[in-house]
Coordinates of C-alpha atoms and ligand atoms in Angstrom, one line a residue:
X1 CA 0.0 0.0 0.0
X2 CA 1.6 2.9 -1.2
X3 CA 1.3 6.3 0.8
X4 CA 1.8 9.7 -1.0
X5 CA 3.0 12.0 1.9
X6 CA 3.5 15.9 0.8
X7 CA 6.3 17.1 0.1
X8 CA 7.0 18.9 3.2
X9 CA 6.4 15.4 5.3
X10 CA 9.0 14.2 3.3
X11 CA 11.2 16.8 3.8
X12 CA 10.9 17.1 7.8
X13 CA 11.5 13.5 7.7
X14 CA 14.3 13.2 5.0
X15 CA 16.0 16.2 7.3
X16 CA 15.8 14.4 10.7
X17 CA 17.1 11.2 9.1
X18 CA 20.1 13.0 7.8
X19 CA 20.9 14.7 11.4
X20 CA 20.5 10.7 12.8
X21 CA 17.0 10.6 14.3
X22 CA 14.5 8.0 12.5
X23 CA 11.4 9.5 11.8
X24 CA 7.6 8.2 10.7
X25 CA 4.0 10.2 9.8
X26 CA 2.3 7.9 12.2
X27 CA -1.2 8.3 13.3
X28 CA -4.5 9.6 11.9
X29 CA -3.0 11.0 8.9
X30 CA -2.3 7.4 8.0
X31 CA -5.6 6.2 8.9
X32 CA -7.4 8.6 6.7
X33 CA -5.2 8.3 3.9
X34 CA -5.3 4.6 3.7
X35 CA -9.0 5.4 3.9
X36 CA -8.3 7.3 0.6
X37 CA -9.3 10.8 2.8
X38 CA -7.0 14.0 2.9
X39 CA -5.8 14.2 6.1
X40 CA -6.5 17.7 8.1
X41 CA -3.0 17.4 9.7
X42 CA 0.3 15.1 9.3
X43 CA 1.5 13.8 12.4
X44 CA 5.7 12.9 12.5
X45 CA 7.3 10.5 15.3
X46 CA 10.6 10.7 15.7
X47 CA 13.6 9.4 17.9
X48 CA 14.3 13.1 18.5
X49 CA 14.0 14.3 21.9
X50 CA 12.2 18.1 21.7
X51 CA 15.8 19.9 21.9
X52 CA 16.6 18.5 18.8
X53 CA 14.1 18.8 17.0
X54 CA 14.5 22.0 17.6
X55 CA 17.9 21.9 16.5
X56 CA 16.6 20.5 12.8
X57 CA 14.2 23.5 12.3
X58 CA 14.6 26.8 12.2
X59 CA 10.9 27.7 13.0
X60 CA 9.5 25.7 15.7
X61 CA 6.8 26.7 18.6
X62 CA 6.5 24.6 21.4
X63 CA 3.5 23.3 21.8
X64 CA 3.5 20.6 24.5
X65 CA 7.5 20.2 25.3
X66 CA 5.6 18.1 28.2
X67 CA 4.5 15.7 26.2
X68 CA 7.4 15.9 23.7
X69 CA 5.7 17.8 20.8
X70 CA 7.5 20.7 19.1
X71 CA 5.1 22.3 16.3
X72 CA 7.4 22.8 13.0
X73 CA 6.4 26.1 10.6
X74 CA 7.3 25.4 6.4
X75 CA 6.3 27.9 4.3
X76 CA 3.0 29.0 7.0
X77 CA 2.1 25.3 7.5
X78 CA 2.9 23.8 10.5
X79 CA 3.4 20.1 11.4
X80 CA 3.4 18.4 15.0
X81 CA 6.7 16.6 16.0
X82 CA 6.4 14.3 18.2
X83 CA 9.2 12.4 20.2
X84 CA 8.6 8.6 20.1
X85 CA 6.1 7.9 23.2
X86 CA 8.4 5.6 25.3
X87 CA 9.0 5.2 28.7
X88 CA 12.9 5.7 28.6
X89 CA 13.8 1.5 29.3
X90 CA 15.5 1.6 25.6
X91 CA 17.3 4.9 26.4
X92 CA 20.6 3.0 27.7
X93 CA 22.7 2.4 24.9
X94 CA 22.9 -1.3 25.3
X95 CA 21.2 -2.2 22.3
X96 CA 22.4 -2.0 18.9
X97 CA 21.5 1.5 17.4
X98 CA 19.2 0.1 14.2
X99 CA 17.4 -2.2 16.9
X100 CA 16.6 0.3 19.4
X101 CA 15.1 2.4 16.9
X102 CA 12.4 -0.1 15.4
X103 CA 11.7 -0.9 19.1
X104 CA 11.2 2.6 19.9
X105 CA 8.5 3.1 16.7
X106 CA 7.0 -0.3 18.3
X107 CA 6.8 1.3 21.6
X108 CA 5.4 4.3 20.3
X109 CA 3.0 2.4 18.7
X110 CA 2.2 0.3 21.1
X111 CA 0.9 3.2 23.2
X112 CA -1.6 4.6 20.9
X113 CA -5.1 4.0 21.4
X114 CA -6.7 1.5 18.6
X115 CA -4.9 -0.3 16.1
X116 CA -6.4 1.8 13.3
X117 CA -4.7 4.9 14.6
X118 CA -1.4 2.9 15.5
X119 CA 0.2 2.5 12.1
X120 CA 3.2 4.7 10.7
X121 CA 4.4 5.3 7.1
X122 CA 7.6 6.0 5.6
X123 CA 8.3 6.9 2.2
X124 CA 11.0 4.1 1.4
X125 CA 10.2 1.8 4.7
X126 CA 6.5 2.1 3.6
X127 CA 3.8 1.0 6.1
X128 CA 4.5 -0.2 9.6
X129 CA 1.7 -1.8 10.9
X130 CA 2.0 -4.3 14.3
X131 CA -1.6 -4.4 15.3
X132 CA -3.9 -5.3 12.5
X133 CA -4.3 -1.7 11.7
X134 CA -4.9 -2.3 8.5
X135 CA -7.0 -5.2 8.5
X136 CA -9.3 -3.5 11.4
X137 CA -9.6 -0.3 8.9
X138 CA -10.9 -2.9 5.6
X139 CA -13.5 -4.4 8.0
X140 CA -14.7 -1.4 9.9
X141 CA -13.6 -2.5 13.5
X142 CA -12.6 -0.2 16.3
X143 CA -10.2 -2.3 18.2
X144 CA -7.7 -1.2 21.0
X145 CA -4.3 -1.8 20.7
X146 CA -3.4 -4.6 23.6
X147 CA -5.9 -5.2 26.2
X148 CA -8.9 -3.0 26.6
X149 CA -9.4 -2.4 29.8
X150 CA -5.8 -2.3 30.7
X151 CA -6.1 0.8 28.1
X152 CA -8.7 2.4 29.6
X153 CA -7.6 2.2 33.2
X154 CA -4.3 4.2 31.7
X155 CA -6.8 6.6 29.9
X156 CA -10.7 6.2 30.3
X157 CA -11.2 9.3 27.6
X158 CA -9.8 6.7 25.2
X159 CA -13.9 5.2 26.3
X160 CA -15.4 8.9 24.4
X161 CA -12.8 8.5 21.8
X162 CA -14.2 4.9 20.7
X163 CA -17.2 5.6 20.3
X164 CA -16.5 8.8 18.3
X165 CA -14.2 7.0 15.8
X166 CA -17.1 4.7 15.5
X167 CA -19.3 7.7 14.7
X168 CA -16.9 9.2 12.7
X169 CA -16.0 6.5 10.3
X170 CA -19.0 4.2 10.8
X171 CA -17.3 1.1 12.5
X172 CA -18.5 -1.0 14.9
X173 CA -16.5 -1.2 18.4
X174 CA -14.7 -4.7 18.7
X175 CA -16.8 -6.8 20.9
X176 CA -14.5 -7.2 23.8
X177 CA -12.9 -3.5 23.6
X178 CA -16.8 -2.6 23.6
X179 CA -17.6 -5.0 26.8
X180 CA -14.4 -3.3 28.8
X181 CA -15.8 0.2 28.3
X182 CA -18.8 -1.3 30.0
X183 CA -16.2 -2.4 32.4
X184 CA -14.2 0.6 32.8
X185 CA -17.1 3.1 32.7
X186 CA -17.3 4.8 36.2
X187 CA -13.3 5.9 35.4
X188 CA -14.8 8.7 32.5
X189 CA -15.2 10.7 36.4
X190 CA -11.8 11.6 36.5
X191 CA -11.8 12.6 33.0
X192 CA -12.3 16.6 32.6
X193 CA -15.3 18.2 31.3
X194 CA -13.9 20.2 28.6
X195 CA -12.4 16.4 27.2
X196 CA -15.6 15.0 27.7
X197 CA -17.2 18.0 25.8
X198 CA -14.7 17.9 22.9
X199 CA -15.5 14.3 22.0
X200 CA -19.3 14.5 22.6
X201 CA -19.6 17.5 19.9
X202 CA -16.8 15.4 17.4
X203 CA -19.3 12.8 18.1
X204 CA -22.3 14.7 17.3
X205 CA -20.8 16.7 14.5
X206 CA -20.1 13.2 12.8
X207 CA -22.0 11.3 9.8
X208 CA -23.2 8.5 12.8
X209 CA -24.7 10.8 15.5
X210 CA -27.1 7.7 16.4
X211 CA -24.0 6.0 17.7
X212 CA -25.0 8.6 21.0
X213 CA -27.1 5.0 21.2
X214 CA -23.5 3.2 22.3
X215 CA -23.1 5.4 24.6
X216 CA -26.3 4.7 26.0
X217 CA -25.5 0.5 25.9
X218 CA -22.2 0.9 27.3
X219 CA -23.2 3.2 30.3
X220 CA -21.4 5.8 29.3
X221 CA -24.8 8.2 29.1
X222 CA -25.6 7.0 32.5
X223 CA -22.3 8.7 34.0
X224 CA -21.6 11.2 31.7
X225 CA -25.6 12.4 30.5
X226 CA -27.8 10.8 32.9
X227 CA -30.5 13.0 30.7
X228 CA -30.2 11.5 27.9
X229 CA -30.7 7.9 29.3
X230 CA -34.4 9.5 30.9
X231 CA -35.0 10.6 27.5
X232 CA -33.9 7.2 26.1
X233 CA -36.7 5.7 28.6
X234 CA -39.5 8.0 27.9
X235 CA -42.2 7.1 25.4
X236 CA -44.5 9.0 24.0
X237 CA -47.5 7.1 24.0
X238 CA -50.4 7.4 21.5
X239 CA -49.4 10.2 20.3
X240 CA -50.0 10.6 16.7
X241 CA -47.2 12.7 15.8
X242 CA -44.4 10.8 17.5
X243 CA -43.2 7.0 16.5
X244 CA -40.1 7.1 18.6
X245 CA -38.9 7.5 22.6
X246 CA -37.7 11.1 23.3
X247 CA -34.7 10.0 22.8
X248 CA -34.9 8.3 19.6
X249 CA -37.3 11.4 18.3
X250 CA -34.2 13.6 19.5
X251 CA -31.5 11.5 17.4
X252 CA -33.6 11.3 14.4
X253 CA -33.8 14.8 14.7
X254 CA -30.3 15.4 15.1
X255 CA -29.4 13.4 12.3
X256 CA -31.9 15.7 9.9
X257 CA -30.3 18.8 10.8
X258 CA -26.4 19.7 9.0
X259 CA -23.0 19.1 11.2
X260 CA -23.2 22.7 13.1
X261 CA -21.9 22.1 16.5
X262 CA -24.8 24.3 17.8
X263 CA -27.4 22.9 15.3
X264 CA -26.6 19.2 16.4
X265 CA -26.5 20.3 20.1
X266 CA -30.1 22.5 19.6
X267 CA -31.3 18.8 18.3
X268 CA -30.1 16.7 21.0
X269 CA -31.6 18.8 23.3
X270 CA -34.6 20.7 22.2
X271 CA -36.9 18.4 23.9
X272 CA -34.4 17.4 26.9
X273 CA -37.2 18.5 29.1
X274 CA -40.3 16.5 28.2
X275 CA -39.9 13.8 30.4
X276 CA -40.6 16.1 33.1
X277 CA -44.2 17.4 31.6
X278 CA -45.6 14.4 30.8
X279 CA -49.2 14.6 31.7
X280 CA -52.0 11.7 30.3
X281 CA -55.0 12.6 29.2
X282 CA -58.0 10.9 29.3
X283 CA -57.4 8.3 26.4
X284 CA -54.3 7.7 27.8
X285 CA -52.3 10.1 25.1
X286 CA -48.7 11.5 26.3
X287 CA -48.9 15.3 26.4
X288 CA -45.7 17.4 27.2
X289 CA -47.0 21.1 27.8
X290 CA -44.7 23.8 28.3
X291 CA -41.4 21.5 27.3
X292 CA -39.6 23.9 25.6
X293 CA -39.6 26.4 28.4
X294 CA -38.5 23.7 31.1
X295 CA -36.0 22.0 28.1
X296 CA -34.1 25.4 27.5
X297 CA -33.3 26.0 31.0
X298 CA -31.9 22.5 31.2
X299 CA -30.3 22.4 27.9
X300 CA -28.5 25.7 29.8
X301 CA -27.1 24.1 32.3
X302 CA -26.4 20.8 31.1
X303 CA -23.9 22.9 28.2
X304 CA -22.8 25.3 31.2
X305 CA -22.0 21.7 33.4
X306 CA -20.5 20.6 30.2
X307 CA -18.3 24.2 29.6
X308 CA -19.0 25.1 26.6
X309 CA -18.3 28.3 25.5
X310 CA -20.8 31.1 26.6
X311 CA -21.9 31.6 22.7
X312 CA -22.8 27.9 22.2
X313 CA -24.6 27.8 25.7
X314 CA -26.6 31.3 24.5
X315 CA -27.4 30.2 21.0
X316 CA -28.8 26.4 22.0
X317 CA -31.0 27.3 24.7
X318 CA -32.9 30.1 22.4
X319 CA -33.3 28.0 19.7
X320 CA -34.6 25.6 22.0
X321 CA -36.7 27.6 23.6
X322 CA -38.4 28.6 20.7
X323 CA -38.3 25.6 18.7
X324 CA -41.9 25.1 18.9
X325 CA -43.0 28.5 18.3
X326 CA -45.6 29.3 15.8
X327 CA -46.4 32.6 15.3
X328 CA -49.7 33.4 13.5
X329 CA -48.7 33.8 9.3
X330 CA -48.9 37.4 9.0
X331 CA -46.0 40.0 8.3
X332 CA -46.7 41.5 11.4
X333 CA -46.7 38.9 13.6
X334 CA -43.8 37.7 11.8
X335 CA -42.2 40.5 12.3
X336 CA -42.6 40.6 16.1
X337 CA -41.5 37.2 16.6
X338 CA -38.1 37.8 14.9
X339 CA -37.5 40.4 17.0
X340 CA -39.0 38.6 20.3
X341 CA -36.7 35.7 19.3
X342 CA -33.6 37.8 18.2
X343 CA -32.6 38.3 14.7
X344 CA -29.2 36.4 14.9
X345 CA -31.2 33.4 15.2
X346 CA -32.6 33.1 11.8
X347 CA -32.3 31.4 9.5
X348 CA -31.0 28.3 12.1
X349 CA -34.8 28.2 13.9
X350 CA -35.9 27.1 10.4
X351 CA -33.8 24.6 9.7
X352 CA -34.6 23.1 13.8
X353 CA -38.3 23.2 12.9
X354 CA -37.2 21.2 9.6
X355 CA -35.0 18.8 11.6
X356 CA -37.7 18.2 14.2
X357 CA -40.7 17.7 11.9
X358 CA -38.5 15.4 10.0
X359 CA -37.7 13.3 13.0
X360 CA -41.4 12.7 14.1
X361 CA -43.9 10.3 12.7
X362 CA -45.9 11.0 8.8
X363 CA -49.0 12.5 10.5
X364 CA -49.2 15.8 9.6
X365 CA -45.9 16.4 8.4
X366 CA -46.9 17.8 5.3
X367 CA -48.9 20.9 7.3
X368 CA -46.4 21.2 9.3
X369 CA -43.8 21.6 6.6
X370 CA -46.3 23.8 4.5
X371 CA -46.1 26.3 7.9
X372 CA -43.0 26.4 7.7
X373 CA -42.3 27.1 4.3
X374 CA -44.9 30.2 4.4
X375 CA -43.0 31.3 7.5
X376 CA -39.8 31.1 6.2
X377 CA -41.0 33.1 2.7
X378 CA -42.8 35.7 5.3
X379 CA -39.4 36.0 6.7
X380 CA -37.6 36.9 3.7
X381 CA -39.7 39.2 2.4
X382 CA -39.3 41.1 5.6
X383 CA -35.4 41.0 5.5
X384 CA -35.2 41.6 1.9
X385 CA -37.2 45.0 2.3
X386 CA -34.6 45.4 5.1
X387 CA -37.4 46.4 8.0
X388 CA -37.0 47.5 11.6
X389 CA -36.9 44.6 13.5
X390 CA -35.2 46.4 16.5
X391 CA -34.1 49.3 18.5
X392 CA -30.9 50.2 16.3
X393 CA -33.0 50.4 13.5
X394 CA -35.2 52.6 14.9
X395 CA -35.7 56.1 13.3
X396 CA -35.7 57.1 17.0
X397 CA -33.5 57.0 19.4
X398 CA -32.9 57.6 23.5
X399 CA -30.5 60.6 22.4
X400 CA -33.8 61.9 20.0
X401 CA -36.1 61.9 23.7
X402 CA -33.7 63.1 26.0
X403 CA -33.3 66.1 23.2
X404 CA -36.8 66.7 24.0
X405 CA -36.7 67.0 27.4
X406 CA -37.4 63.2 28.5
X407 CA -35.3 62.5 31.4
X408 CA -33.0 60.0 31.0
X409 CA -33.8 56.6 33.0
X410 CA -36.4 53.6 32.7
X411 CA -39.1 55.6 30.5
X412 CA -36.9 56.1 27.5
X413 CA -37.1 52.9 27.4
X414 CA -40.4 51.7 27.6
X415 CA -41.5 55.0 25.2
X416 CA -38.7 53.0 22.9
X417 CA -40.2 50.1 23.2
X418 CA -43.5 51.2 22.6
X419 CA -42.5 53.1 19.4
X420 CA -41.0 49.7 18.2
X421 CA -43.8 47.9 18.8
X422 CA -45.7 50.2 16.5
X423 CA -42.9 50.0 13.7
X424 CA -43.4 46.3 13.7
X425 CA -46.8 46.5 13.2
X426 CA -46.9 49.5 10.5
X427 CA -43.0 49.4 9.1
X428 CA -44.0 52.6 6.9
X429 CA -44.1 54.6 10.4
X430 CA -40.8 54.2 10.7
X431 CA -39.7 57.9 10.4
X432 CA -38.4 60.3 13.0
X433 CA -41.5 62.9 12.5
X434 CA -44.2 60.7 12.7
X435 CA -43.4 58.8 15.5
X436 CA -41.8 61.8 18.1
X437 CA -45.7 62.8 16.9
X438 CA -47.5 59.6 18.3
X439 CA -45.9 60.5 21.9
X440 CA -48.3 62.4 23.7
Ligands
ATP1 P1 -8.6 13.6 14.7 O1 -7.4 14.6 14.7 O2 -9.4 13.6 13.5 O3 -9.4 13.8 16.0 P2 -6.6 11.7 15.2 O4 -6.5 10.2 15.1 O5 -5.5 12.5 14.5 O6 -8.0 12.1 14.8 P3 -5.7 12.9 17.6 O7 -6.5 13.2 18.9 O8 -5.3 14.1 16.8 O9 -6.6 11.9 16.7 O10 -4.4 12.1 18.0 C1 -3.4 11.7 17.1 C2 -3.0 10.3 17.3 O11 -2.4 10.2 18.7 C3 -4.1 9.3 17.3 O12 -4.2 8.8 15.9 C4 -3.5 8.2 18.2 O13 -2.5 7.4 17.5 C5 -2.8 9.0 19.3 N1 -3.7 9.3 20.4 C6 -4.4 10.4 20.6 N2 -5.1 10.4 21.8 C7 -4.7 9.2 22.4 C8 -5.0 8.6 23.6 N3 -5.9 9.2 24.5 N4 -4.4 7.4 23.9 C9 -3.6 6.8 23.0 N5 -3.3 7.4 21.9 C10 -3.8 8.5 21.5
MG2 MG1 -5.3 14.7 14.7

C-alpha cells in the first residue's frame, strides 16, 4: 500500500534522518489516507527528543515540550513533532543503534489507542503496521491496541474517543474493547469536562450521531448524560405525531439537521425537558406542555456543566426555547416574533423546525412543513425590504427623547419600546417625525 505523503512530510522526515533521528508520519493521517481521505493534519514521530528537534528546524513553537511535541512552521504550515512515546527503558545504549530504533517506533505504537490509529508510514520503509491496523480499517472495526481495559484504566477518555471513531468513520466497536468500556465506565469521572465535551460534539458533529445509542448500551450516558438515558426511557404514547422514545425522536432529529456544533447540540436537546411534563390525558395520550420552556433552562445548564463556550450555551437554549414557536402567518406577527426571538437566530430556527418535523412520525408532516415554508418566505420578504426589526434600527432614538426633554432613565425605554412595537406592526411609520408625533 503505497502512501503519497506531501512534500513537506517528506522533507521534515528526509532532514531528521540526515541529522541521525528515524522519523515516521504515524497516526490519523495514515488512517485517513489509507481510507483514501485527505488528512487535516500530518503527524511525525521521531527518535528526537524536543531539543533536537528544535535543532533541525529553524521555525519551531512549542507546543507541549511536556508531552514531547514541538510544532514545525514550512512555508506557514505547520506540522506536529512528536518524540517517540516511550517510557525511557531503551534509552541505555545497550542495544544496537538500528534495533533500538524499530523498538522505539514499536513502543510508540504500542501506546496509541486503537490499532487503526497505531500504524506509521515512511516513504522508502513504507507501512508499519503491528496491530492489525490495517485489517481493522478494511473491516470497519474499532479495536484497541493490547488489552482493553488495561487501556482504559491508563486513559478512560480513550472510552469517548471509541465511540466517536465509531461515529466518525461508521465502524462497529470490537466486541471485547466494547464490553471493557462497560467495564471501565465509572473511570470517565476523573476525565475533565472540557475532554468530555470535545469528544461529545466530534461525536455529534459526525455522519453516525445515532451512535449517541452506544453510549447509552455501554453506560457511558448514565455517568456522563444521565438526561439522555431519561430521554432514552421515555415514550410518547399514542401520540399521533411521534413514532419514537424522546430520545430516539431527538437522534432522528439530530441526524436531519447539517454538522453545526450548535445545530446538532439544539437537536439533541430541544426536547431534553419532556420527560418532566408528561401529563396523560383521558385516552391515555402523552402530552408534554410547556417542554420547551422547562428544556431550555436545562439544555442551559447541562452545556454550562459541560463548559461550553458562553456563545454555544446562549445560542442552544434560544433555539430551543423557541423551537416550537408558531407565530400566526402574518408580516406582522412575523415581524414581532423575529424580534422577540432575536434576529441572529434566523435562519438556524428554520432549519430546527425542519430537523424536528422530519424526526417525528408521517402525520401531519406535510402541514407542518407547509407552515414552515410560508414562515420562512414571510421571513424573507421582511429582511429583503430590510425592515426595523429592533431598537438600532429605529428612526428614534434615547439621544432623540432626552433632546426633548425626557429625562434619561427607565421611561426612554419603555417609550422605545412602545415606538417599536408600532414599527413592527406598520414598518412605513418608521420615520423620525411621525413617530416623536404619536408620543403624547
Ligand atoms: P482527529 O485529529 O481527527 O481527531 P486523530 O487520530 O488524529 O484524529 P488525535 O487526537 O489528533 O486523533 O491524535 C493523534 C494520534 O495520537 C491518534 O491517531 C492516536 O494514535 C494517538 N492518540 C491520541 N489520543 C490518544 C489517547 N488518548 N491514547 C492513546 N493514543 C492517543
Ligand atoms: Mg489529529
Amino acid at each position: 500500500m503505497k502512501i503519497t505523503l506531501p512534500k513537506k512530510v517528506a522533507f521534515i522526515i528526509e532532514q531528521l534522518e540526515q541529522n541521525g533521528f528515524p522519523a515516521y508520519a504515524v497516526g490519523g493521517c495514515v488512517r485517513d489516507s489509507l481510507l483514501g481521505q485527505t488528512p487535516a493534519d500530518w503527524d511525525i514521530t521521531t527518535s528526537a527528543n524536543p531539543q533536537e528537534i528544535k535543532g533541525v528546524f529553524p521555525r519551531t513553537v512549542d507546543t507541549g515540550i511536556a508531552h514531547g511535541t514541538v510544532t514545525v512552521l514550512l512555508e506557514g504550515e505547520s506540522f506536529e513533532v512528536t518524540t517517540y512515546r516511550i517510557d525511557g527503558q531503551y534509552e541505555d545504549g545497550r542495544h544496537p543503534k538500528a534495533v533500538v530504533f524499530v523498538d522505539q517506533l514499536a513502543e510508540d505504537l504500542r501506546r496509541r489507542d486503537f490499532t487503526i490509529n497505531a500504524m506509521a508510514y515512511h516513504m522508502h520503509h513504507g507501512l508499519v503496521d503491528l496491530f492489525g491496523g490495517r485489517k481493522d480499517l478494511t473491516e470497519g472495526i474499532i479495536r484497541c491496541v493490547g488489552n482493553p481495559k488495561e487501556r482504559f484504566t491508563e486513559d478512560a477518555l480513550r472510552m469517548m474517543r471509541a465511540v466517536r471513531f465509531s461515529a466518525q468513520l461508521g465502524f462497529v466497536i470490537e466486541p471485547e474493547t466494547k464490553a471493557a468500556i462497560s467495564h471501565c465506565v465509572e473511570q470517565l469521572s476523573k476525565i475533565s469536562k472540557e475532554r468530555i465535551s470535545t469528544e461529545l460534539v466530534k461525536l455529534l458533529i459526525s455522519p453516525h450521531p445515532e451512535e449517541m445509542q452506544t453510549l447509552y448500551e455501554t453506560g457511558i450516558s448514565k455517568l456522563l448524560f444521565p438526561w439522555f438515558d431519561v430521554m432514552m426511557e421515555t415514550e410518547q404514547r399514542n401520540n399521533r405525531y411521534h413514532c419514537y422514545t424522546v430520545g430516539g425522536h431527538s437522534l432522528a432529529a439530530v441526524k436531519h439537521i447539517s454538522a453545526k456544533p450548535h445545530l446538532r447540540l439544539t437537536m439533541l436537546l430541544h426536547d431534553v425537558g419532556k420527560p418532566n411534563c408528561r401529563t396523560v390525558d383521558n385516552e391515555g395520550r402523552d402530552h408534554f406542555r410547556g417542554h420547551p420552556e422547562i428544556s431550555a433552562v436545562m439544555a442551559k445548564e447541562i452545556l454550562r456543566g459541560l463548559k461550553m463556550d458562553n456563545d454555544t450555551v446562549d445560542t442552544v437554549s434560544t433555539l430551543v426555547l423557541w423551537h416550537d414557536d408558531e407565530p400566526p402567518l402574518t408580516p406582522a406577527a412575523v415581524r414581532r416574533a423575529i424580534h422577540r426571538i432575536g434576529e441572529r437566530h434566523f435562519p438556524d430556527l428554520f432549519l430546527v423546525k425542519r430537523a424536528d418535523n422530519a424526526g417525528k412520525s408521517d402525520y401531519g408532516q406535510k402541514e407542518k412543513l407547509a407552515y414552515i415554508e410560508n414562515y420562512e418566505r414571510l421571513y424573507e420578504e421582511i429582511i429583503a425590504k430590510n425592515q426595523c426589526l429592533n431598537l438600532k434600527d429605529l428612526a428614534v432614538s434615547g439621544a432623540d427623547l432626552i433632546a426633548m426633554g425626557m429625562k434619561p432613565g427607565k421611561e426612554i425605554g419603555e417609550t422605545l419600546e412602545y415606538l417599536l412595537e408600532q414599527v413592527l406592526e406598520h414598518p412605513e411609520e418608521n420615520e423620525k417625525e411621525r413617530l416623536l408625533g404619536m408620543l403624547p
